[in-house]
Coordinates of C-alpha atoms and ligand atoms in Angstrom, one line a residue:
M1 CA 13.2 22.8 26.6
K2 CA 13.2 22.3 22.8
N3 CA 16.7 21.3 23.1
I4 CA 16.3 18.7 25.5
Q5 CA 13.1 17.6 23.4
R6 CA 15.7 17.5 20.4
L7 CA 18.4 15.3 22.7
I8 CA 16.1 12.9 23.8
K9 CA 14.9 12.6 20.2
T10 CA 18.4 12.4 19.1
C11 CA 19.7 9.6 21.6
F12 CA 16.4 7.6 20.8
F13 CA 17.5 7.7 17.1
V14 CA 21.0 6.6 17.5
L15 CA 20.0 4.2 19.7
S16 CA 16.9 2.9 17.0
F17 CA 19.8 3.0 14.7
V18 CA 22.4 0.8 16.5
F19 CA 19.8 -2.0 17.2
I20 CA 17.6 -1.8 14.6
G21 CA 18.8 0.2 11.5
C22 CA 22.0 0.0 9.7
K23 CA 24.2 -1.2 12.1
P24 CA 23.5 -5.5 11.7
S25 CA 23.0 -7.1 15.1
T26 CA 23.3 -11.0 14.9
K27 CA 21.0 -11.0 17.9
I28 CA 18.1 -10.5 15.7
K29 CA 15.5 -13.1 15.3
G30 CA 12.9 -11.3 13.8
G31 CA 10.3 -8.0 13.8
V32 CA 7.6 -6.2 13.0
V33 CA 8.1 -2.8 11.1
S34 CA 4.8 -1.2 10.2
A35 CA 3.1 2.6 10.2
M36 CA 2.9 3.0 14.0
P37 CA 5.1 1.9 17.2
Y38 CA 1.8 0.6 19.0
A39 CA 0.9 -2.1 15.8
S40 CA 4.3 -3.2 16.0
E41 CA 5.1 -3.7 19.3
V42 CA 1.9 -5.9 19.7
G43 CA 3.0 -7.9 16.8
V44 CA 6.3 -8.9 18.4
K45 CA 4.4 -9.3 21.8
I46 CA 2.9 -12.2 19.8
L47 CA 5.9 -13.1 18.4
K48 CA 7.6 -13.3 21.8
A49 CA 4.7 -15.6 22.8
G50 CA 5.4 -17.8 20.9
G51 CA 3.4 -17.1 18.0
N52 CA 4.5 -17.3 14.4
A53 CA 4.7 -14.5 11.4
Y54 CA 1.0 -14.9 10.6
D55 CA -0.4 -14.7 13.9
A56 CA 1.7 -11.7 14.3
M57 CA -0.2 -10.3 11.1
V58 CA -3.4 -10.9 12.7
A59 CA -2.5 -9.0 15.7
T60 CA -0.7 -6.2 13.9
N61 CA -3.6 -5.7 11.6
F62 CA -6.1 -5.3 14.3
A63 CA -4.1 -3.0 16.2
L64 CA -3.4 -0.7 13.4
A65 CA -7.2 -0.7 12.8
V66 CA -7.5 1.0 16.3
V67 CA -4.3 3.1 16.6
Y68 CA -4.0 4.3 13.1
P69 CA -7.7 5.1 11.2
V70 CA -6.0 7.0 8.7
A71 CA -5.4 3.3 6.3
G72 CA -5.6 0.9 9.4
N73 CA -8.7 -1.2 9.0
I74 CA -11.5 -3.4 9.4
T75 CA -13.6 -2.1 6.8
G76 CA -11.5 -1.9 3.9
G77 CA -9.5 -4.4 2.0
G78 CA -6.0 -5.8 1.1
F79 CA -3.6 -8.1 0.1
F80 CA -1.0 -10.8 2.2
V81 CA 2.0 -12.4 0.7
Y82 CA 3.8 -14.7 2.3
R83 CA 6.4 -17.1 2.5
N84 CA 7.1 -20.1 5.0
A85 CA 10.4 -21.4 6.1
D86 CA 10.8 -24.1 3.9
G87 CA 10.5 -21.7 0.9
S88 CA 6.7 -22.4 0.0
S89 CA 4.6 -19.1 -1.1
G90 CA 1.3 -18.1 -1.6
T91 CA -1.1 -14.7 -1.2
L92 CA -4.3 -14.1 -0.3
D93 CA -6.5 -11.5 -2.1
Y94 CA -8.7 -10.3 0.6
R95 CA -9.3 -7.0 -2.1
E96 CA -13.1 -4.9 -1.4
Q97 CA -15.8 -5.8 -4.2
A98 CA -18.3 -4.4 -5.9
P99 CA -21.8 -4.3 -4.3
E100 CA -24.4 -6.9 -6.2
K101 CA -26.4 -3.8 -6.6
A102 CA -24.0 -2.0 -8.6
F103 CA -23.1 -1.3 -12.6
K104 CA -20.7 0.2 -15.2
D105 CA -22.4 3.7 -15.4
L106 CA -22.5 3.7 -11.2
Y107 CA -20.7 7.5 -11.2
L108 CA -22.3 8.7 -14.2
D109 CA -24.7 11.3 -15.3
E110 CA -27.3 11.1 -17.4
V111 CA -25.1 12.5 -20.4
G112 CA -22.6 9.7 -19.1
N113 CA -20.1 12.6 -17.9
V114 CA -18.6 11.0 -14.7
I115 CA -20.3 12.9 -11.0
P116 CA -17.4 14.6 -9.0
K117 CA -16.2 13.0 -6.1
K118 CA -19.3 10.3 -6.3
S119 CA -16.5 7.4 -5.7
I120 CA -14.6 9.3 -3.3
V121 CA -16.8 11.1 -0.8
G122 CA -19.8 9.5 0.8
G123 CA -21.7 6.2 1.1
L124 CA -22.0 5.1 -2.7
A125 CA -17.8 5.1 -2.7
V126 CA -18.1 2.0 -0.6
G127 CA -17.1 -1.4 -2.0
V128 CA -17.8 -4.6 0.2
P129 CA -14.9 -5.1 2.8
G130 CA -12.7 -7.8 2.8
T131 CA -10.5 -7.1 5.8
V132 CA -12.2 -9.3 8.5
A133 CA -12.8 -12.2 6.1
G134 CA -8.9 -12.0 4.7
T135 CA -7.4 -11.9 8.2
I136 CA -9.5 -14.6 9.5
E137 CA -8.8 -17.0 6.4
I138 CA -5.2 -16.1 7.3
H139 CA -5.5 -17.3 11.3
K140 CA -7.3 -20.6 10.1
K141 CA -4.9 -21.4 7.4
L142 CA -1.5 -20.6 8.9
G143 CA -1.9 -19.2 12.6
T144 CA -1.3 -21.1 15.9
L145 CA -2.6 -19.2 19.0
P146 CA -6.6 -18.5 19.5
L147 CA -7.9 -15.6 17.9
S148 CA -9.1 -14.1 20.9
M149 CA -5.3 -13.7 22.2
L150 CA -4.7 -11.9 18.8
I151 CA -6.9 -9.3 18.7
Q152 CA -7.0 -8.6 22.4
P153 CA -4.3 -6.2 22.3
A154 CA -6.1 -4.4 19.7
I155 CA -9.2 -4.5 22.1
D156 CA -6.8 -3.1 25.3
L157 CA -5.4 -0.1 23.1
A158 CA -9.0 0.7 22.0
E159 CA -10.3 0.5 25.4
N160 CA -7.5 2.1 27.3
G161 CA -6.5 4.4 24.2
Y162 CA -3.3 5.4 22.7
A163 CA -1.2 8.5 22.3
V164 CA -1.9 10.6 19.2
T165 CA 1.3 11.7 17.5
E166 CA 1.7 15.1 15.7
K167 CA 1.8 13.8 12.4
Q168 CA -1.4 12.1 13.1
V169 CA -3.0 15.4 14.3
S170 CA -2.3 17.6 11.7
S171 CA -3.9 14.7 9.3
L172 CA -7.2 14.8 11.4
N173 CA -7.1 18.8 11.5
G174 CA -6.6 18.6 7.6
Y175 CA -9.8 16.5 7.3
R176 CA -12.0 17.6 10.2
E177 CA -14.3 20.1 7.9
V178 CA -15.1 16.7 5.6
F179 CA -15.8 14.7 8.6
I180 CA -18.2 17.1 9.6
E181 CA -19.7 17.7 6.2
V182 CA -20.2 14.1 5.9
N183 CA -21.0 13.0 9.0
G184 CA -22.1 15.8 11.1
P185 CA -21.1 18.2 13.9
D186 CA -20.6 15.7 16.7
T187 CA -19.0 12.9 15.2
F188 CA -15.9 11.4 16.8
Y189 CA -12.9 12.5 14.9
A190 CA -14.3 15.9 14.8
K191 CA -12.8 16.5 18.3
D192 CA -9.7 19.5 18.4
F193 CA -7.2 16.8 19.3
K194 CA -3.2 17.7 20.2
A195 CA -0.3 15.4 20.1
G196 CA -0.1 13.3 23.1
D197 CA -4.0 13.2 23.9
I198 CA -5.4 9.9 24.6
I199 CA -7.8 8.2 22.0
K200 CA -9.9 5.5 23.0
N201 CA -12.5 3.9 20.9
P202 CA -15.1 2.1 23.2
A203 CA -17.6 1.4 20.1
L204 CA -14.4 -0.2 18.0
A205 CA -13.7 -2.3 21.2
K206 CA -17.0 -3.7 21.6
V207 CA -16.8 -4.7 17.7
L208 CA -13.2 -6.1 18.1
R209 CA -14.6 -8.4 21.3
E210 CA -17.4 -9.4 19.1
I211 CA -15.1 -10.8 16.6
A212 CA -12.9 -12.4 18.7
T213 CA -15.8 -14.4 19.9
N214 CA -17.4 -15.3 16.6
G215 CA -15.5 -14.6 14.1
I216 CA -16.5 -13.8 10.8
E217 CA -20.1 -13.9 12.1
G218 CA -18.9 -11.2 14.5
F219 CA -18.7 -9.0 11.6
N220 CA -21.1 -9.6 8.7
S221 CA -23.8 -10.4 11.0
G222 CA -25.5 -9.6 14.0
W223 CA -25.8 -6.0 15.4
V224 CA -22.2 -5.4 13.7
A225 CA -23.6 -6.1 10.6
E226 CA -27.0 -3.7 10.9
A227 CA -24.9 -1.1 12.0
V228 CA -22.8 -1.3 8.6
V229 CA -25.3 -1.7 6.8
S230 CA -27.5 1.1 7.9
G231 CA -24.5 3.3 8.3
V232 CA -23.7 3.6 5.2
Q233 CA -27.2 3.2 3.3
T234 CA -28.1 6.5 5.2
S235 CA -24.9 8.1 3.1
G236 CA -26.1 6.9 -0.3
C237 CA -24.3 3.4 -0.5
I238 CA -26.2 0.7 -2.0
L239 CA -24.5 -2.0 0.0
T240 CA -26.3 -4.6 1.7
Q241 CA -26.1 -7.4 4.3
K242 CA -26.4 -10.3 1.5
D243 CA -22.9 -8.4 0.4
L244 CA -21.5 -8.8 3.4
V245 CA -22.2 -12.3 4.2
N246 CA -21.4 -13.2 0.6
Y247 CA -17.9 -12.1 0.8
K248 CA -15.3 -14.5 0.5
P249 CA -11.2 -14.0 0.4
K250 CA -9.0 -16.0 -2.3
W251 CA -6.1 -17.6 -2.0
R252 CA -4.5 -16.4 -5.6
D253 CA -0.9 -18.0 -6.7
P254 CA 2.0 -15.4 -6.3
L255 CA 2.9 -13.6 -9.2
T256 CA 6.8 -14.7 -9.6
F257 CA 9.5 -13.8 -11.8
F258 CA 13.5 -13.6 -12.0
Y259 CA 15.9 -10.6 -11.8
K260 CA 19.4 -11.6 -12.0
D261 CA 20.0 -13.4 -8.9
L262 CA 16.5 -12.8 -7.6
K263 CA 13.5 -14.6 -7.3
V264 CA 10.9 -11.7 -6.6
I265 CA 7.5 -13.1 -5.0
S266 CA 4.4 -10.5 -5.3
M267 CA 0.8 -9.6 -5.6
G268 CA -0.8 -10.5 -8.8
L269 CA -4.4 -9.6 -10.2
P270 CA -6.5 -7.9 -8.9
S271 CA -3.4 -5.9 -8.1
S272 CA -1.2 -4.6 -10.6
G273 CA 1.5 -4.2 -8.2
G274 CA 3.5 -7.6 -8.9
I275 CA 2.8 -7.6 -13.0
C276 CA 4.0 -3.9 -13.5
L277 CA 7.1 -4.7 -11.3
N278 CA 7.9 -7.7 -13.1
Q279 CA 7.8 -5.4 -16.2
M280 CA 9.5 -2.7 -15.1
M281 CA 12.2 -4.7 -13.6
K282 CA 12.7 -7.1 -16.7
M283 CA 12.9 -4.2 -19.0
I284 CA 15.9 -2.7 -17.1
E285 CA 17.8 -5.7 -16.4
P286 CA 19.5 -5.9 -19.7
Y287 CA 21.3 -2.7 -18.7
N288 CA 24.5 -1.9 -16.1
I289 CA 22.1 0.2 -13.3
K290 CA 24.7 0.0 -10.8
D291 CA 27.5 1.2 -13.0
M292 CA 25.1 4.2 -13.8
G293 CA 24.9 4.9 -10.2
H294 CA 22.1 5.9 -7.5
N295 CA 19.6 8.7 -8.9
T296 CA 21.8 9.8 -11.4
Q297 CA 20.6 10.9 -15.0
K298 CA 20.9 7.7 -16.9
S299 CA 19.6 5.4 -14.1
I300 CA 16.4 7.7 -13.6
Q301 CA 15.4 8.0 -17.3
L302 CA 15.9 4.3 -17.3
M303 CA 13.9 3.7 -14.7
V304 CA 11.4 6.3 -15.8
E305 CA 11.2 5.0 -19.7
A306 CA 10.2 1.1 -18.0
E307 CA 7.4 3.0 -15.7
K308 CA 6.1 4.9 -18.6
R309 CA 5.6 1.6 -20.6
S310 CA 4.6 -0.6 -17.8
Y311 CA 1.8 1.8 -16.6
A312 CA 0.5 2.3 -19.8
D313 CA -0.6 -1.4 -20.5
R314 CA -1.7 -1.4 -17.0
S315 CA -4.2 1.1 -18.3
E316 CA -5.2 -0.7 -21.0
F317 CA -5.4 -4.3 -20.2
L318 CA -5.6 -5.1 -16.2
G319 CA -8.7 -5.6 -14.1
D320 CA -9.9 -8.7 -11.9
P321 CA -9.0 -11.5 -13.6
D322 CA -12.3 -13.6 -12.6
F323 CA -14.2 -11.0 -14.8
V324 CA -11.7 -10.5 -17.6
Q325 CA -9.6 -11.8 -19.9
V326 CA -5.9 -10.2 -19.0
P327 CA -3.1 -11.4 -22.0
L328 CA -0.5 -12.0 -18.8
N329 CA 0.9 -14.7 -21.6
I330 CA 1.8 -11.5 -23.8
L331 CA 2.6 -8.6 -21.1
L332 CA 5.8 -10.7 -19.4
D333 CA 6.6 -12.4 -22.4
S334 CA 10.6 -11.4 -22.7
V335 CA 10.7 -10.6 -26.6
Y336 CA 7.3 -8.3 -25.6
I337 CA 9.1 -6.5 -23.5
K338 CA 12.6 -6.1 -24.9
K339 CA 10.5 -4.6 -28.1
K340 CA 8.6 -2.4 -25.2
M341 CA 11.9 -0.9 -24.7
S342 CA 12.9 -1.0 -28.3
G343 CA 12.1 3.1 -28.7
F344 CA 13.9 3.7 -25.9
D345 CA 16.8 6.8 -26.9
W346 CA 19.2 8.5 -24.1
T347 CA 19.2 11.5 -25.9
K348 CA 15.2 12.4 -25.5
A349 CA 12.5 11.3 -23.6
T350 CA 10.0 9.1 -25.7
P351 CA 7.0 11.3 -25.1
S352 CA 3.7 9.4 -23.4
S353 CA 1.4 10.3 -26.3
E354 CA 4.2 7.8 -28.7
I355 CA 3.5 4.9 -26.2
K356 CA -0.3 5.5 -25.8
P357 CA -2.3 8.7 -26.3
G358 CA -4.3 10.2 -23.8
D359 CA -4.6 12.7 -20.9
S360 CA -4.7 12.7 -17.0
Y361 CA -3.7 14.7 -13.8
Y362 CA -2.1 13.5 -10.7
F363 CA -3.1 13.7 -7.4
E364 CA -1.3 12.2 -4.3
S365 CA -2.3 11.4 -1.2
D366 CA -0.6 8.4 1.4
E367 CA -3.2 6.7 3.0
T368 CA -3.1 2.8 2.8
T369 CA -0.7 1.0 5.3
H370 CA 2.2 -1.6 4.5
F371 CA 3.7 -4.0 7.2
S372 CA 6.1 -6.6 7.0
I373 CA 6.9 -9.6 9.5
L374 CA 9.7 -12.1 10.1
D375 CA 9.0 -14.6 13.1
D376 CA 12.6 -16.5 14.4
H377 CA 11.7 -19.7 11.9
G378 CA 12.1 -17.8 9.0
N379 CA 8.4 -17.3 8.3
A380 CA 7.8 -13.8 6.2
V381 CA 4.8 -11.9 6.2
S382 CA 4.2 -8.8 3.7
V383 CA 1.0 -7.0 3.7
T384 CA -1.1 -4.2 2.5
T385 CA -4.0 -2.9 3.4
T386 CA -6.3 0.3 2.7
L387 CA -9.4 2.1 2.9
N388 CA -8.3 3.8 0.0
G389 CA -7.8 7.3 0.3
A390 CA -7.3 8.8 3.5
Y391 CA -10.1 7.5 6.1
G392 CA -11.9 6.2 3.2
S393 CA -15.0 7.9 2.1
K394 CA -15.3 9.7 5.4
V395 CA -18.3 7.8 6.3
F396 CA -18.1 7.4 10.3
I397 CA -20.6 5.0 12.3
D398 CA -20.7 5.8 15.5
E399 CA -22.0 2.6 16.4
I400 CA -19.1 0.9 15.3
G401 CA -16.1 3.3 15.7
V402 CA -14.7 3.3 11.9
F403 CA -14.8 4.8 8.5
M404 CA -15.8 3.1 5.5
N405 CA -13.4 2.8 2.6
N406 CA -13.6 4.7 -0.5
E407 CA -12.6 1.6 -2.9
M408 CA -14.9 2.1 -5.6
D409 CA -12.7 4.7 -7.2
D410 CA -10.3 2.4 -8.1
F411 CA -12.5 1.2 -10.8
S412 CA -12.6 3.2 -14.0
S413 CA -15.4 5.0 -13.8
K414 CA -15.5 5.9 -17.7
P415 CA -12.9 4.6 -20.3
G416 CA -10.0 7.4 -20.2
V417 CA -11.2 9.2 -17.4
P418 CA -8.6 9.2 -14.7
N419 CA -9.2 8.4 -10.9
M420 CA -8.3 10.3 -8.0
F421 CA -4.5 8.7 -8.3
G422 CA -4.7 10.0 -12.0
L423 CA -5.0 6.4 -13.2
I424 CA -6.8 5.6 -16.6
G425 CA -8.5 2.6 -16.9
N426 CA -10.3 1.1 -19.6
L427 CA -13.0 -1.8 -19.6
A428 CA -10.8 -4.6 -18.0
N429 CA -11.3 -2.5 -15.0
A430 CA -15.0 -1.3 -15.3
I431 CA -17.2 -1.6 -12.7
E432 CA -19.7 -5.0 -11.9
P433 CA -21.4 -6.8 -9.6
K434 CA -19.0 -8.6 -7.1
K435 CA -16.0 -7.5 -9.4
R436 CA -12.4 -6.6 -7.7
M437 CA -11.1 -3.2 -8.2
L438 CA -8.0 -3.1 -9.9
S439 CA -5.0 -1.9 -7.4
S440 CA -1.3 -1.2 -7.1
M441 CA -0.7 -2.6 -3.7
T442 CA 2.7 -4.4 -4.1
P443 CA 3.0 -6.3 -1.3
T444 CA 6.5 -8.2 -1.9
I445 CA 8.8 -10.6 -1.2
V446 CA 12.5 -11.3 -2.3
E447 CA 14.7 -14.7 -2.6
K448 CA 18.1 -14.2 -3.2
K449 CA 20.0 -17.5 -4.2
G450 CA 17.5 -19.6 -3.3
E451 CA 17.3 -17.8 0.6
L452 CA 15.2 -15.1 2.1
Y453 CA 16.0 -11.7 1.4
L454 CA 13.9 -8.9 1.2
I455 CA 10.1 -8.0 2.4
L456 CA 9.0 -4.8 1.6
G457 CA 5.7 -2.7 0.3
S458 CA 4.2 0.9 0.2
P459 CA 1.0 2.8 0.5
G460 CA 1.2 5.8 -2.1
G461 CA -1.6 4.9 -4.7
S462 CA -0.4 4.7 -8.1
T463 CA 3.4 5.4 -6.4
I464 CA 3.1 2.2 -4.6
I465 CA 4.8 0.1 -7.5
T466 CA 7.2 2.5 -8.2
S467 CA 8.5 2.9 -4.9
V468 CA 8.8 -1.0 -4.1
F469 CA 10.7 -1.0 -7.7
Q470 CA 13.2 1.7 -6.4
T471 CA 13.8 0.2 -2.7
I472 CA 14.9 -3.1 -4.4
L473 CA 17.3 -1.6 -7.1
N474 CA 18.7 0.4 -3.5
V475 CA 19.5 -2.8 -1.5
Y476 CA 20.6 -4.9 -4.7
E477 CA 22.2 -3.0 -7.2
H478 CA 23.3 0.1 -5.0
N479 CA 24.0 -2.3 -1.6
F480 CA 22.6 0.6 0.1
P481 CA 21.8 -0.8 4.0
I482 CA 18.1 -1.2 4.5
Q483 CA 17.2 2.0 6.4
K484 CA 18.8 3.9 3.7
S485 CA 17.3 2.3 1.0
V486 CA 13.8 3.2 2.2
N487 CA 14.6 6.8 3.1
A488 CA 16.2 7.1 0.0
S489 CA 14.3 9.9 -2.3
R490 CA 11.7 8.9 -4.8
F491 CA 10.5 9.7 -8.6
H492 CA 7.5 8.4 -9.9
H493 CA 6.2 8.3 -13.5
Q494 CA 2.9 6.7 -13.9
W495 CA 3.0 7.7 -18.5
L496 CA 0.0 10.2 -17.5
P497 CA 0.4 12.5 -16.7
D498 CA 3.6 12.8 -18.7
S499 CA 6.2 14.0 -16.3
I500 CA 8.1 13.1 -13.6
T501 CA 7.1 13.6 -9.9
F502 CA 10.2 14.1 -7.8
E503 CA 10.1 14.4 -3.7
P504 CA 10.9 17.9 -3.5
N505 CA 14.3 19.7 -2.8
K506 CA 16.1 16.5 -2.5
F507 CA 17.3 15.9 -6.3
D508 CA 19.6 18.5 -7.7
P509 CA 18.2 21.2 -9.8
R510 CA 21.0 20.8 -12.7
L511 CA 19.8 17.0 -12.8
L512 CA 16.4 18.4 -13.1
Q513 CA 17.4 20.9 -15.6
N514 CA 19.5 18.4 -17.9
L515 CA 16.3 16.1 -17.5
K516 CA 14.2 19.3 -19.3
N517 CA 16.6 19.7 -21.6
I518 CA 16.0 16.8 -23.1
G519 CA 12.2 16.7 -23.1
Y520 CA 11.3 15.4 -20.0
N521 CA 9.0 16.9 -17.4
A522 CA 10.4 17.2 -14.0
E523 CA 8.3 18.6 -11.2
E524 CA 8.8 18.7 -7.9
K525 CA 5.2 20.4 -6.6
K526 CA 2.7 17.8 -6.9
S527 CA 3.4 15.3 -3.9
K528 CA 5.4 16.0 -0.9
I529 CA 6.1 12.1 -0.3
I530 CA 5.7 9.1 -2.2
G531 CA 5.5 6.2 -0.7
K532 CA 6.5 5.1 2.8
V533 CA 8.0 1.7 2.5
D534 CA 8.6 -0.7 5.6
A535 CA 10.7 -3.1 4.9
I536 CA 12.9 -6.3 6.5
L537 CA 16.3 -7.4 5.0
V538 CA 18.1 -10.6 5.3
N539 CA 21.7 -10.5 4.3
D540 CA 24.0 -13.7 4.8
G541 CA 21.8 -14.7 7.9
I542 CA 21.8 -11.1 9.2
I543 CA 18.4 -9.4 10.0
T544 CA 18.0 -5.5 9.9
L545 CA 14.8 -3.8 10.1
G546 CA 14.1 -0.4 8.0
A547 CA 10.7 2.0 8.7
D548 CA 10.2 4.8 6.8
Y549 CA 10.6 8.3 8.0
R550 CA 8.6 9.6 6.4
G551 CA 5.7 8.6 8.6
D552 CA 5.7 7.6 12.3
D553 CA 6.7 4.1 11.0
T554 CA 8.8 2.2 13.3
A555 CA 10.8 -1.1 13.7
V556 CA 10.5 -4.0 16.3
A557 CA 13.1 -6.4 16.2
Y558 CA 13.2 -9.5 18.9
Ligands
DON18 O1 -5.6 -0.5 -4.3 C1 -4.8 0.8 -4.2 O2 -4.2 0.6 -5.8 C2 -5.0 1.6 -3.8 N1 -6.6 1.7 -3.1 C3 -4.1 2.0 -3.0 C4 -4.5 3.6 -2.2 C5 -3.6 3.9 -1.5 O3 -2.2 3.6 -1.5 C6 -3.8 5.5 -0.9 N2 -2.2 5.9 -0.4 N3 -1.6 6.6 -0.5

């Protein structure tokens, strides 16, 4: 039986390889790559029905909210980067923000220490959601098909159910106890699911219908808003309906920069993604990384030293630009960037303490979600959206069938104290009412010689930026096909802690030993996977799609 299953899997894999993987097919006009097959299929259905990439974004997003409860959402937030077929581009920030009643020391006890988990589990961790407002804004500006038509596939999935995957079951099992602790024994996801079980979510279907009919009012007013507010307040949240009504997504200029003959279009503040990517790519640009080879000691050293320096700046200077002055003209200045790398020495690691002192820990969970879309006109969409941790704050609201985010943990609760990703922050990222917490999400679109080249992004908390960084280099410098580029083994350094995390059992032990010999902390054990990149490549007019093997991620072309 196992052998037959394996054979079926192999055939499926080989076929998908031929159609969407490394072997390019000139027939491909576009497609959707997302964390779940159902969601990618929904997006492509909309493309086939004549919708554009922006219509497909809306449909894919709502479908993910149903079939990917760990991160897909209507109660979180995200960032949207787009590039129209004519080359114009933009971004939408629909990041969560702090409730009006929030304040700087929200998570500190009476002697000024951070109260463990307060910003991570339970109602107080919840930021004002931005996803529904953001998605509707995208539809209003760029969509072509009626909103109700784009939400209908998600309603169908919620009503008729979807088959839960093996990976989802093991994730749900891992969190069951916390779900019960936060929501009681009868909570929806406390059930003992098995792979292949059909999950129906009629409560969520009802909310989606409300949004399909009434737009944003279907979410921020009436019974849905009442359920959100009373649900989170019961578990200690300070969010009010006024917060929901006052929330507005913001169109922002993309963060763009050049690397050789590439133009990178990425997300600016309140995400650190574009800025750090810009710094890291410019730091390595003077070196010939192609000749060093993929994941060699030299290329790893170079990239790690760039990563350290950039994450140090992130911790000190970056925050919501509507609240703090961020010295971008300095941080992205070529002389400044060159000077930052001047201490780099091939013969020994630069200790993080010499870049900026501090201490930290690092914890990885892989629970954000990215999707990439290309339509047959050439419009490109790159979206990363999240509840932050897996299933957000774990607060599940029965009436609306969803988990609430725990995005408040992305603020710096106290200068120098690491958040759940081990990231240190400072006053630039301190909590203030209505301020947006600093993110690492890096939805990105890349042009080569003025033409659309690459659409990509990843989940992975602090590892998002380094995952995107490595994948761009895999494609551009190492000429890997897209599937190989997203699957390639990854490593990560975020300045503090002063160690390189490697995906386990993927790197030659001699390479790790050589790095240790010159002063690097090289660790394999702390994180099982680094990022899940979903990408689309357009190379000389040929479209190929890459869905990361690390999850249930699926590429569907059309
Ligand atoms: O915005 C951020 O940077 C985080 N909230 C992203 C969280 C994430 O990627 C979780 N998955 N590992």
